[in-house]
Amino acid sequence: MSDTHQDVLSVQVRALLITCTLKPSPAESSSELLSSQMSTFLTQHGVECESVRAVDHVILPGVQKDMGEGDEWPALREKVLNSDILVFITPTWLGQHSSVAQRVLERLDAELSETDADGRPILFDKVAVAAVLGNEDGAHHIIAVLFQALNDVGFTVPAQGSVYWNGEAMHTTDYKDLEQTPEKVTASITTSLTNAMHLAGLLRGSAYPRS
């Protein structure tokens, strides 16, 4: 790690990892496994991490920051706002991101109209990383969808800021069934999160100007 990178991380950086598996806890989940691996990397490099399995929470449909009685999104939203890095993890179903992932994206839509004390969009200066798993194709498409949506609401995307694994076509092996993490996945975790930490540190030190 370069001296420049070490200087950037002298600022405390916080990360929130949202896993959008369809499987409630405590079921085993490939997405949760990848989340744990990415959280471990971040923690080892001085980032304060918190992980959420979205399906364990009542996230009501809608595009408001609070949909009323029974809605648990407002508490999750506070976690997003208190973080510098959002790691957004989804499985692949029918070539698409999960319905849980779509629900989270729709709730983030409310932030388009939210601004900070300086009149800047509230999610400016936050960094987003995407991670996609599946034993079918579709990862590149899903990453494109996630990055467009997250960037649209204000997140900044780091260089090579994604991680993905696709199993062999027409087979049923899941990521969690692998005997070891593929070398290219490990390399992608390192690159995406190193760049995310660097960018988050820079944005903490020098925020985007008010337009």
Coordinates of N, CA and C in Angstrom, one line a residue:
M1 N 0.9 -1.2 0.0 CA 0.0 0.0 0.0 C 0.9 1.2 0.0
S2 N 0.6 2.2 -0.8 CA 1.5 3.4 -1.0 C 1.3 4.3 0.2
D3 N 2.3 5.2 0.4 CA 2.3 6.2 1.4 C 1.1 7.1 1.2
T4 N 0.8 7.4 0.0 CA -0.4 8.3 -0.3 C -1.6 7.6 0.2
H5 N -1.8 6.3 -0.1 CA -3.0 5.6 0.4 C -3.1 5.6 1.9
Q6 N -1.9 5.4 2.5 CA -1.9 5.4 4.0 C -2.4 6.7 4.6
D7 N -1.9 7.8 3.9 CA -2.3 9.1 4.4 C -3.8 9.3 4.2
V8 N -4.4 8.9 3.1 CA -5.8 9.0 2.9 C -6.6 8.3 4.0
L9 N -6.1 7.1 4.4 CA -6.8 6.3 5.4 C -6.6 6.8 6.8
S10 N -5.8 7.8 7.0 CA -5.7 8.4 8.3 C -7.0 9.0 8.8
V11 N -7.9 9.3 7.8 CA -9.3 9.7 8.1 C -10.1 8.4 8.4
Q12 N -10.9 8.4 9.5 CA -11.7 7.2 9.7 C -12.8 7.1 8.7
V13 N -12.8 5.9 8.0 CA -13.8 5.7 7.0 C -14.7 4.6 7.5
R14 N -16.0 4.7 7.2 CA -17.0 3.8 7.6 C -17.7 3.2 6.4
A15 N -18.0 1.9 6.5 CA -18.6 1.2 5.4 C -19.9 0.4 5.8
L16 N -20.9 0.4 5.0 CA -22.1 -0.4 5.2 C -22.2 -1.4 4.1
L17 N -22.4 -2.6 4.4 CA -22.5 -3.7 3.4 C -24.0 -4.2 3.5
I18 N -24.7 -4.0 2.4 CA -26.1 -4.4 2.3 C -26.2 -5.6 1.4
T19 N -26.5 -6.8 2.0 CA -26.7 -8.0 1.2 C -28.1 -8.2 0.8
C20 N -28.4 -8.4 -0.4 CA -29.8 -8.5 -0.9 C -30.1 -9.9 -1.3
T21 N -29.6 -10.9 -0.6 CA -30.1 -12.3 -0.8 C -31.6 -12.4 -0.5
L22 N -32.2 -13.5 -1.1 CA -33.6 -13.7 -0.8 C -33.8 -14.6 0.4
K23 N -32.7 -15.1 1.0 CA -32.7 -16.0 2.1 C -32.6 -15.3 3.5
P24 N -33.6 -15.4 4.3 CA -33.5 -14.8 5.6 C -32.5 -15.5 6.5
S25 N -31.9 -14.8 7.5 CA -31.0 -15.4 8.4 C -31.8 -16.5 9.2
P26 N -31.1 -17.5 9.6 CA -29.7 -17.8 9.5 C -29.3 -18.7 8.3
A27 N -30.1 -18.7 7.3 CA -29.9 -19.6 6.1 C -28.5 -19.2 5.5
E28 N -27.8 -20.2 5.0 CA -26.5 -20.0 4.3 C -26.8 -19.2 3.0
S29 N -25.9 -18.3 2.7 CA -26.1 -17.5 1.5 C -24.8 -17.2 0.9
S30 N -24.7 -17.4 -0.4 CA -23.4 -17.0 -1.1 C -23.2 -15.5 -1.0
S31 N -24.2 -14.7 -1.1 CA -24.1 -13.3 -1.1 C -23.6 -12.9 0.3
E32 N -24.1 -13.5 1.4 CA -23.6 -13.2 2.7 C -22.2 -13.6 2.9
L33 N -21.7 -14.7 2.3 CA -20.3 -15.1 2.3 C -19.5 -14.1 1.7
L34 N -19.8 -13.6 0.5 CA -19.0 -12.6 -0.1 C -19.0 -11.3 0.7
S35 N -20.1 -11.0 1.3 CA -20.2 -9.8 2.1 C -19.2 -9.9 3.3
S36 N -19.1 -11.1 3.9 CA -18.2 -11.3 5.0 C -16.8 -11.2 4.5
Q37 N -16.5 -11.7 3.3 CA -15.1 -11.6 2.8 C -14.7 -10.2 2.6
M38 N -15.6 -9.4 2.0 CA -15.4 -8.0 1.7 C -15.3 -7.2 3.0
S39 N -16.1 -7.5 4.0 CA -16.0 -6.8 5.3 C -14.7 -7.1 6.0
T40 N -14.2 -8.3 5.9 CA -13.0 -8.7 6.5 C -11.8 -7.9 5.9
F41 N -11.8 -7.7 4.6 CA -10.8 -6.9 3.9 C -10.8 -5.5 4.4
L42 N -12.0 -4.9 4.4 CA -12.2 -3.5 4.9 C -11.7 -3.3 6.3
T43 N -12.1 -4.2 7.2 CA -11.7 -4.1 8.6 C -10.2 -4.2 8.8
Q44 N -9.6 -5.1 8.0 CA -8.2 -5.3 8.1 C -7.4 -4.0 7.6
H45 N -8.1 -3.2 6.9 CA -7.5 -1.9 6.4 C -8.0 -0.7 7.1
G46 N -8.5 -0.9 8.3 CA -8.9 0.2 9.2 C -10.3 0.8 9.0
V47 N -11.1 0.2 8.2 CA -12.4 0.7 7.9 C -13.4 0.1 8.9
E48 N -14.2 0.9 9.5 CA -15.3 0.5 10.4 C -16.5 0.0 9.6
C49 N -16.9 -1.3 9.8 CA -17.9 -1.9 9.0 C -19.1 -2.3 9.7
E50 N -20.2 -2.3 9.0 CA -21.5 -2.9 9.5 C -22.2 -3.6 8.4
S51 N -22.7 -4.8 8.6 CA -23.3 -5.5 7.6 C -24.8 -5.7 7.9
V52 N -25.6 -5.7 6.8 CA -27.1 -5.8 6.9 C -27.6 -6.8 5.9
R53 N -28.4 -7.8 6.3 CA -29.1 -8.6 5.4 C -30.5 -8.1 5.2
A54 N -30.7 -7.4 4.1 CA -31.9 -6.6 3.9 C -33.2 -7.4 4.1
V55 N -33.2 -8.7 3.7 CA -34.4 -9.5 3.7 C -34.9 -9.7 5.2
D56 N -34.0 -9.5 6.1 CA -34.3 -9.7 7.6 C -35.1 -8.5 8.1
H57 N -35.3 -7.4 7.3 CA -36.0 -6.2 7.7 C -37.2 -6.0 6.9
V58 N -38.2 -5.3 7.5 CA -39.4 -4.9 6.8 C -39.1 -3.6 6.0
I59 N -38.9 -3.8 4.7 CA -38.7 -2.6 3.8 C -39.9 -2.5 2.9
L60 N -40.8 -1.6 3.3 CA -42.0 -1.4 2.6 C -41.8 -0.9 1.2
P61 N -42.7 -1.2 0.2 CA -42.5 -0.7 -1.1 C -42.8 0.8 -1.1
G62 N -42.1 1.5 -2.0 CA -42.4 3.0 -2.1 C -41.1 3.7 -2.4
V63 N -41.2 5.0 -2.6 CA -40.1 5.8 -3.0 C -39.9 7.0 -2.0
Q64 N -40.4 6.8 -0.8 CA -40.3 7.9 0.2 C -39.3 7.4 1.3
K65 N -38.7 8.3 2.0 CA -37.7 7.9 3.0 C -38.4 7.2 4.2
D66 N -39.7 7.4 4.4 CA -40.4 6.7 5.5 C -41.8 6.4 5.0
M67 N -42.1 5.1 4.9 CA -43.4 4.7 4.4 C -44.5 4.5 5.5
G68 N -44.1 4.9 6.7 CA -45.1 4.8 7.8 C -45.0 3.6 8.6
E69 N -46.1 3.3 9.3 CA -46.1 2.2 10.3 C -45.5 0.9 9.8
G70 N -44.6 0.3 10.6 CA -44.1 -1.0 10.3 C -42.8 -0.9 9.4
D71 N -42.6 0.3 8.8 CA -41.4 0.4 7.9 C -40.1 0.5 8.6
E72 N -39.2 -0.4 8.3 CA -37.9 -0.5 9.0 C -36.8 0.2 8.1
W73 N -37.2 0.7 7.0 CA -36.2 1.4 6.1 C -35.6 2.6 6.8
P74 N -36.4 3.5 7.5 CA -35.7 4.7 8.1 C -34.5 4.4 8.9
A75 N -34.5 3.3 9.7 CA -33.3 2.9 10.5 C -32.2 2.5 9.6
L76 N -32.5 1.8 8.5 CA -31.4 1.4 7.6 C -30.9 2.6 6.8
R77 N -31.8 3.5 6.5 CA -31.4 4.7 5.8 C -30.4 5.5 6.7
E78 N -30.6 5.6 8.0 CA -29.6 6.2 8.8 C -28.2 5.6 8.7
K79 N -28.2 4.3 8.6 CA -26.9 3.6 8.5 C -26.2 4.0 7.1
V80 N -27.0 4.1 6.1 CA -26.5 4.6 4.8 C -25.9 6.0 4.9
L81 N -26.6 6.9 5.6 CA -26.2 8.2 5.7 C -25.0 8.4 6.6
N82 N -24.8 7.4 7.5 CA -23.6 7.5 8.4 C -22.4 6.8 7.9
S83 N -22.5 6.3 6.7 CA -21.4 5.5 6.1 C -20.8 6.3 4.9
D84 N -19.5 6.0 4.7 CA -18.8 6.7 3.6 C -18.8 5.8 2.3
I85 N -18.8 4.4 2.6 CA -18.8 3.5 1.5 C -20.0 2.6 1.6
L86 N -20.8 2.4 0.5 CA -21.8 1.4 0.5 C -21.4 0.2 -0.4
V87 N -21.4 -1.0 0.1 CA -21.1 -2.2 -0.7 C -22.5 -2.9 -0.9
F88 N -22.9 -2.9 -2.1 CA -24.2 -3.4 -2.5 C -24.1 -4.8 -3.1
I89 N -24.6 -5.8 -2.5 CA -24.4 -7.2 -2.9 C -25.7 -7.8 -3.3
T90 N -25.8 -8.4 -4.4 CA -27.0 -9.1 -4.9 C -26.7 -10.4 -5.6
P91 N -27.6 -11.4 -5.4 CA -27.5 -12.6 -6.2 C -28.2 -12.3 -7.6
T92 N -28.0 -13.3 -8.5 CA -28.6 -13.2 -9.8 C -29.8 -14.2 -9.9
W93 N -30.9 -13.7 -10.3 CA -32.1 -14.5 -10.5 C -32.7 -14.2 -11.8
L94 N -32.9 -15.2 -12.7 CA -33.4 -14.9 -14.1 C -32.7 -13.8 -14.8
G95 N -31.4 -13.8 -14.6 CA -30.5 -12.8 -15.2 C -30.6 -11.4 -14.7
Q96 N -31.3 -11.2 -13.5 CA -31.5 -9.9 -13.0 C -31.1 -9.9 -11.5
H97 N -30.9 -8.6 -11.0 CA -30.7 -8.5 -9.5 C -31.9 -9.0 -8.8
S98 N -31.8 -9.2 -7.5 CA -32.9 -9.8 -6.7 C -34.0 -8.7 -6.5
S99 N -35.2 -9.2 -6.2 CA -36.3 -8.3 -5.9 C -36.0 -7.5 -4.6
V100 N -35.2 -8.1 -3.7 CA -34.8 -7.3 -2.5 C -33.9 -6.2 -2.9
A101 N -33.0 -6.4 -3.8 CA -32.1 -5.4 -4.3 C -32.9 -4.2 -4.9
Q102 N -33.9 -4.6 -5.7 CA -34.7 -3.6 -6.4 C -35.5 -2.7 -5.3
R103 N -35.9 -3.4 -4.3 CA -36.7 -2.7 -3.2 C -35.7 -1.6 -2.6
V104 N -34.5 -2.0 -2.3 CA -33.5 -1.1 -1.7 C -33.2 0.1 -2.6
L105 N -33.1 -0.2 -3.9 CA -32.8 0.9 -4.9 C -34.0 1.8 -4.9
E106 N -35.2 1.3 -4.9 CA -36.4 2.2 -5.0 C -36.5 3.1 -3.7
R107 N -36.1 2.5 -2.6 CA -36.2 3.4 -1.4 C -35.1 4.5 -1.4
L108 N -33.9 4.2 -2.0 CA -32.9 5.2 -2.2 C -33.3 6.3 -3.1
D109 N -34.3 6.0 -3.9 CA -34.8 7.1 -4.9 C -35.2 8.3 -4.1
A110 N -35.7 8.2 -2.9 CA -36.1 9.3 -2.1 C -35.0 10.3 -1.9
E111 N -33.8 9.9 -1.9 CA -32.6 10.8 -1.6 C -32.4 11.8 -2.7
L112 N -33.0 11.6 -3.9 CA -32.9 12.6 -5.0 C -33.3 14.0 -4.6
S113 N -34.2 14.0 -3.6 CA -34.8 15.4 -3.2 C -34.2 15.8 -1.9
E114 N -33.3 15.1 -1.3 CA -32.7 15.4 0.0 C -31.4 16.1 -0.2
T115 N -31.2 17.2 0.6 CA -29.9 18.0 0.5 C -29.4 18.2 1.9
D116 N -28.1 18.5 2.0 CA -27.4 18.8 3.2 C -27.5 20.2 3.6
A117 N -26.9 20.6 4.7 CA -27.0 22.0 5.1 C -26.4 23.0 4.1
D118 N -25.6 22.6 3.2 CA -25.0 23.4 2.2 C -25.8 23.4 0.9
G119 N -26.9 22.7 0.9 CA -27.7 22.6 -0.3 C -27.3 21.6 -1.3
R120 N -26.4 20.7 -0.9 CA -25.8 19.6 -1.8 C -26.6 18.3 -1.7
P121 N -26.8 17.5 -2.7 CA -27.5 16.2 -2.6 C -26.9 15.4 -1.4
I122 N -27.7 14.8 -0.6 CA -27.2 14.3 0.7 C -26.3 13.1 0.5
L123 N -26.3 12.4 -0.7 CA -25.5 11.2 -0.9 C -24.2 11.6 -1.6
F124 N -24.0 12.8 -2.0 CA -22.7 13.2 -2.5 C -21.6 12.9 -1.5
D125 N -20.4 12.6 -2.0 CA -19.3 12.3 -1.2 C -19.3 10.9 -0.6
K126 N -20.3 10.1 -1.0 CA -20.3 8.7 -0.6 C -19.9 7.8 -1.8
V127 N -19.3 6.7 -1.6 CA -18.8 5.8 -2.6 C -19.6 4.5 -2.6
A128 N -19.8 4.0 -3.8 CA -20.6 2.7 -3.9 C -19.8 1.6 -4.7
V129 N -19.8 0.4 -4.1 CA -19.2 -0.7 -4.8 C -20.3 -1.8 -5.0
A130 N -20.3 -2.4 -6.1 CA -21.3 -3.4 -6.5 C -20.7 -4.8 -6.5
A131 N -21.4 -5.8 -6.0 CA -21.0 -7.2 -6.0 C -22.1 -8.1 -6.4
V132 N -21.9 -9.0 -7.3 CA -22.9 -9.8 -7.9 C -22.5 -11.3 -8.0
L133 N -23.4 -12.2 -7.6 CA -23.1 -13.6 -7.6 C -24.2 -14.4 -8.3
G134 N -23.9 -15.5 -8.9 CA -24.9 -16.3 -9.5 C -24.4 -17.5 -10.2
N135 N -25.1 -18.6 -10.3 CA -24.7 -19.7 -11.2 C -25.3 -19.6 -12.5
E136 N -25.5 -18.4 -13.0 CA -26.0 -18.1 -14.3 C -25.4 -16.7 -14.7
D137 N -25.5 -16.4 -16.0 CA -25.0 -15.2 -16.6 C -25.8 -14.0 -16.1
G138 N -25.3 -12.8 -16.3 CA -26.0 -11.6 -16.0 C -25.3 -10.6 -15.2
A139 N -24.1 -10.9 -14.7 CA -23.4 -10.1 -13.7 C -23.1 -8.7 -14.3
H140 N -22.6 -8.7 -15.6 CA -22.2 -7.4 -16.1 C -23.5 -6.5 -16.3
H141 N -24.6 -7.1 -16.7 CA -25.8 -6.3 -16.8 C -26.2 -5.7 -15.5
I142 N -26.2 -6.6 -14.5 CA -26.7 -6.2 -13.1 C -25.8 -5.1 -12.6
I143 N -24.4 -5.2 -12.8 CA -23.5 -4.2 -12.3 C -23.8 -2.9 -13.0
A144 N -24.1 -2.9 -14.3 CA -24.4 -1.7 -15.0 C -25.7 -1.0 -14.4
V145 N -26.7 -1.8 -14.1 CA -27.9 -1.3 -13.5 C -27.7 -0.7 -12.2
L146 N -26.9 -1.4 -11.3 CA -26.7 -0.9 -10.0 C -25.9 0.4 -10.0
F147 N -24.9 0.4 -10.8 CA -24.0 1.6 -10.9 C -24.8 2.8 -11.4
Q148 N -25.7 2.6 -12.4 CA -26.5 3.7 -12.9 C -27.4 4.2 -11.8
A149 N -28.1 3.3 -11.1 CA -29.0 3.7 -10.1 C -28.3 4.4 -8.9
L150 N -27.2 3.8 -8.4 CA -26.5 4.4 -7.3 C -25.9 5.7 -7.6
N151 N -25.3 5.8 -8.8 CA -24.7 7.1 -9.2 C -25.8 8.2 -9.4
D152 N -26.9 7.8 -9.9 CA -28.0 8.7 -10.1 C -28.5 9.4 -8.8
V153 N -28.5 8.6 -7.7 CA -28.9 9.2 -6.4 C -27.8 9.9 -5.7
G154 N -26.5 9.8 -6.2 CA -25.5 10.6 -5.7 C -24.2 9.9 -5.4
F155 N -24.1 8.6 -5.4 CA -22.9 7.9 -5.1 C -21.9 8.0 -6.2
T156 N -20.6 8.0 -5.8 CA -19.5 8.0 -6.7 C -19.0 6.6 -6.8
V157 N -18.7 6.2 -8.1 CA -18.2 4.8 -8.3 C -16.7 4.8 -8.5
P158 N -15.9 4.0 -7.8 CA -14.5 4.0 -8.0 C -14.1 3.2 -9.2
A159 N -12.8 3.4 -9.6 CA -12.3 2.6 -10.8 C -12.4 1.1 -10.5
Q160 N -12.9 0.4 -11.4 CA -13.0 -1.1 -11.3 C -13.7 -1.4 -10.0
G161 N -14.8 -0.8 -9.7 CA -15.5 -0.9 -8.4 C -16.5 -2.0 -8.3
S162 N -16.2 -3.1 -8.9 CA -17.2 -4.2 -8.8 C -16.5 -5.5 -8.6
V163 N -17.3 -6.5 -8.0 CA -16.8 -7.8 -7.8 C -17.9 -8.8 -8.3
Y164 N -17.6 -9.8 -9.0 CA -18.6 -10.7 -9.4 C -18.1 -12.1 -9.6
W165 N -19.0 -13.1 -9.5 CA -18.6 -14.5 -9.8 C -19.9 -15.1 -10.5
N166 N -19.7 -15.7 -11.6 CA -20.7 -16.5 -12.3 C -20.2 -18.0 -12.3
G167 N -21.1 -18.9 -11.9 CA -20.8 -20.3 -12.0 C -20.9 -20.8 -13.4
E168 N -20.5 -22.0 -13.7 CA -20.5 -22.6 -15.0 C -22.0 -22.7 -15.5
A169 N -22.2 -22.3 -16.7 CA -23.6 -22.3 -17.3 C -24.2 -23.7 -17.2
M170 N -25.5 -23.7 -16.8 CA -26.3 -24.9 -16.7 C -25.9 -25.8 -15.6
H171 N -25.1 -25.3 -14.7 CA -24.7 -26.1 -13.5 C -25.4 -25.5 -12.2
T172 N -25.3 -26.1 -11.1 CA -25.9 -25.6 -9.9 C -25.0 -25.3 -8.8
T173 N -23.7 -25.3 -9.0 CA -22.7 -25.0 -8.0 C -22.8 -23.5 -7.6
D174 N -23.0 -23.2 -6.3 CA -23.0 -21.9 -5.8 C -21.7 -21.4 -5.3
Y175 N -21.5 -20.1 -5.1 CA -20.3 -19.5 -4.6 C -19.9 -20.1 -3.3
K176 N -20.9 -20.3 -2.4 CA -20.6 -20.8 -1.1 C -20.2 -22.3 -1.1
D177 N -20.4 -23.0 -2.2 CA -20.0 -24.4 -2.4 C -18.5 -24.6 -2.8
L178 N -17.9 -23.5 -3.2 CA -16.5 -23.6 -3.7 C -15.5 -24.0 -2.6
E179 N -14.5 -24.7 -2.9 CA -13.5 -25.1 -1.9 C -12.6 -24.0 -1.5
Q180 N -12.4 -23.1 -2.5 CA -11.6 -21.9 -2.1 C -12.1 -20.7 -3.0
T181 N -11.8 -19.5 -2.6 CA -12.2 -18.3 -3.3 C -11.4 -18.2 -4.6
P182 N -12.0 -18.1 -5.8 CA -11.2 -17.9 -7.0 C -10.3 -16.7 -7.0
E183 N -9.1 -16.9 -7.5 CA -8.1 -15.9 -7.5 C -8.6 -14.6 -8.1
K184 N -9.3 -14.6 -9.2 CA -9.8 -13.4 -9.8 C -10.8 -12.7 -8.9
V185 N -11.6 -13.4 -8.1 CA -12.5 -12.8 -7.2 C -11.7 -12.1 -6.1
T186 N -10.7 -12.8 -5.5 CA -9.9 -12.1 -4.5 C -9.2 -10.9 -5.0
A187 N -8.7 -10.9 -6.3 CA -8.1 -9.7 -6.9 C -9.1 -8.6 -7.1
S188 N -10.3 -9.0 -7.4 CA -11.4 -7.9 -7.6 C -11.8 -7.3 -6.3
I189 N -11.8 -8.1 -5.3 CA -12.1 -7.6 -3.9 C -11.1 -6.6 -3.5
T190 N -9.8 -6.9 -3.7 CA -8.7 -6.1 -3.4 C -8.7 -4.7 -4.1
T191 N -8.9 -4.8 -5.5 CA -8.9 -3.6 -6.3 C -10.1 -2.7 -6.0
S192 N -11.3 -3.3 -6.0 CA -12.5 -2.5 -5.8 C -12.5 -1.8 -4.5
L193 N -12.1 -2.5 -3.4 CA -12.2 -1.9 -2.1 C -11.0 -1.0 -1.8
T194 N -9.9 -1.3 -2.3 CA -8.7 -0.4 -2.1 C -9.1 1.0 -2.8
N195 N -9.6 0.9 -4.0 CA -10.0 2.1 -4.7 C -11.1 2.8 -4.0
A196 N -12.1 2.1 -3.5 CA -13.2 2.7 -2.7 C -12.7 3.4 -1.5
M197 N -11.8 2.8 -0.7 CA -11.2 3.4 0.5 C -10.5 4.7 0.1
H198 N -9.7 4.6 -0.9 CA -8.9 5.8 -1.4 C -9.8 6.9 -1.7
L199 N -10.9 6.6 -2.5 CA -11.8 7.7 -3.0 C -12.6 8.2 -1.8
A200 N -13.1 7.3 -0.9 CA -13.8 7.8 0.2 C -13.0 8.7 1.1
G201 N -11.7 8.4 1.3 CA -10.8 9.3 2.1 C -10.6 10.6 1.4
L202 N -10.5 10.6 0.1 CA -10.3 11.9 -0.6 C -11.6 12.8 -0.5
L203 N -12.8 12.1 -0.6 CA -14.0 12.9 -0.5 C -14.3 13.4 0.9
R204 N -13.8 12.6 1.9 CA -14.0 13.1 3.3 C -13.1 14.4 3.5
G205 N -12.0 14.4 2.8 CA -11.1 15.6 2.9 C -11.4 16.8 2.0
S206 N -12.1 16.5 0.9 CA -12.4 17.5 0.0 C -13.7 17.2 -0.7
A207 N -14.8 17.7 -0.2 CA -16.1 17.4 -0.7 C -16.4 18.0 -2.0
Y208 N -17.4 17.4 -2.8 CA -17.8 18.0 -4.0 C -18.4 19.4 -3.7
P209 N -18.2 20.4 -4.6 CA -18.7 21.7 -4.4 C -20.2 21.8 -4.6
R210 N -20.8 22.8 -4.1 CA -22.2 23.0 -4.3 C -22.4 23.5 -5.8
S211 N -23.3 22.9 -6.5 CA -23.5 23.4 -7.9 C -24.4 24.6 -8.0

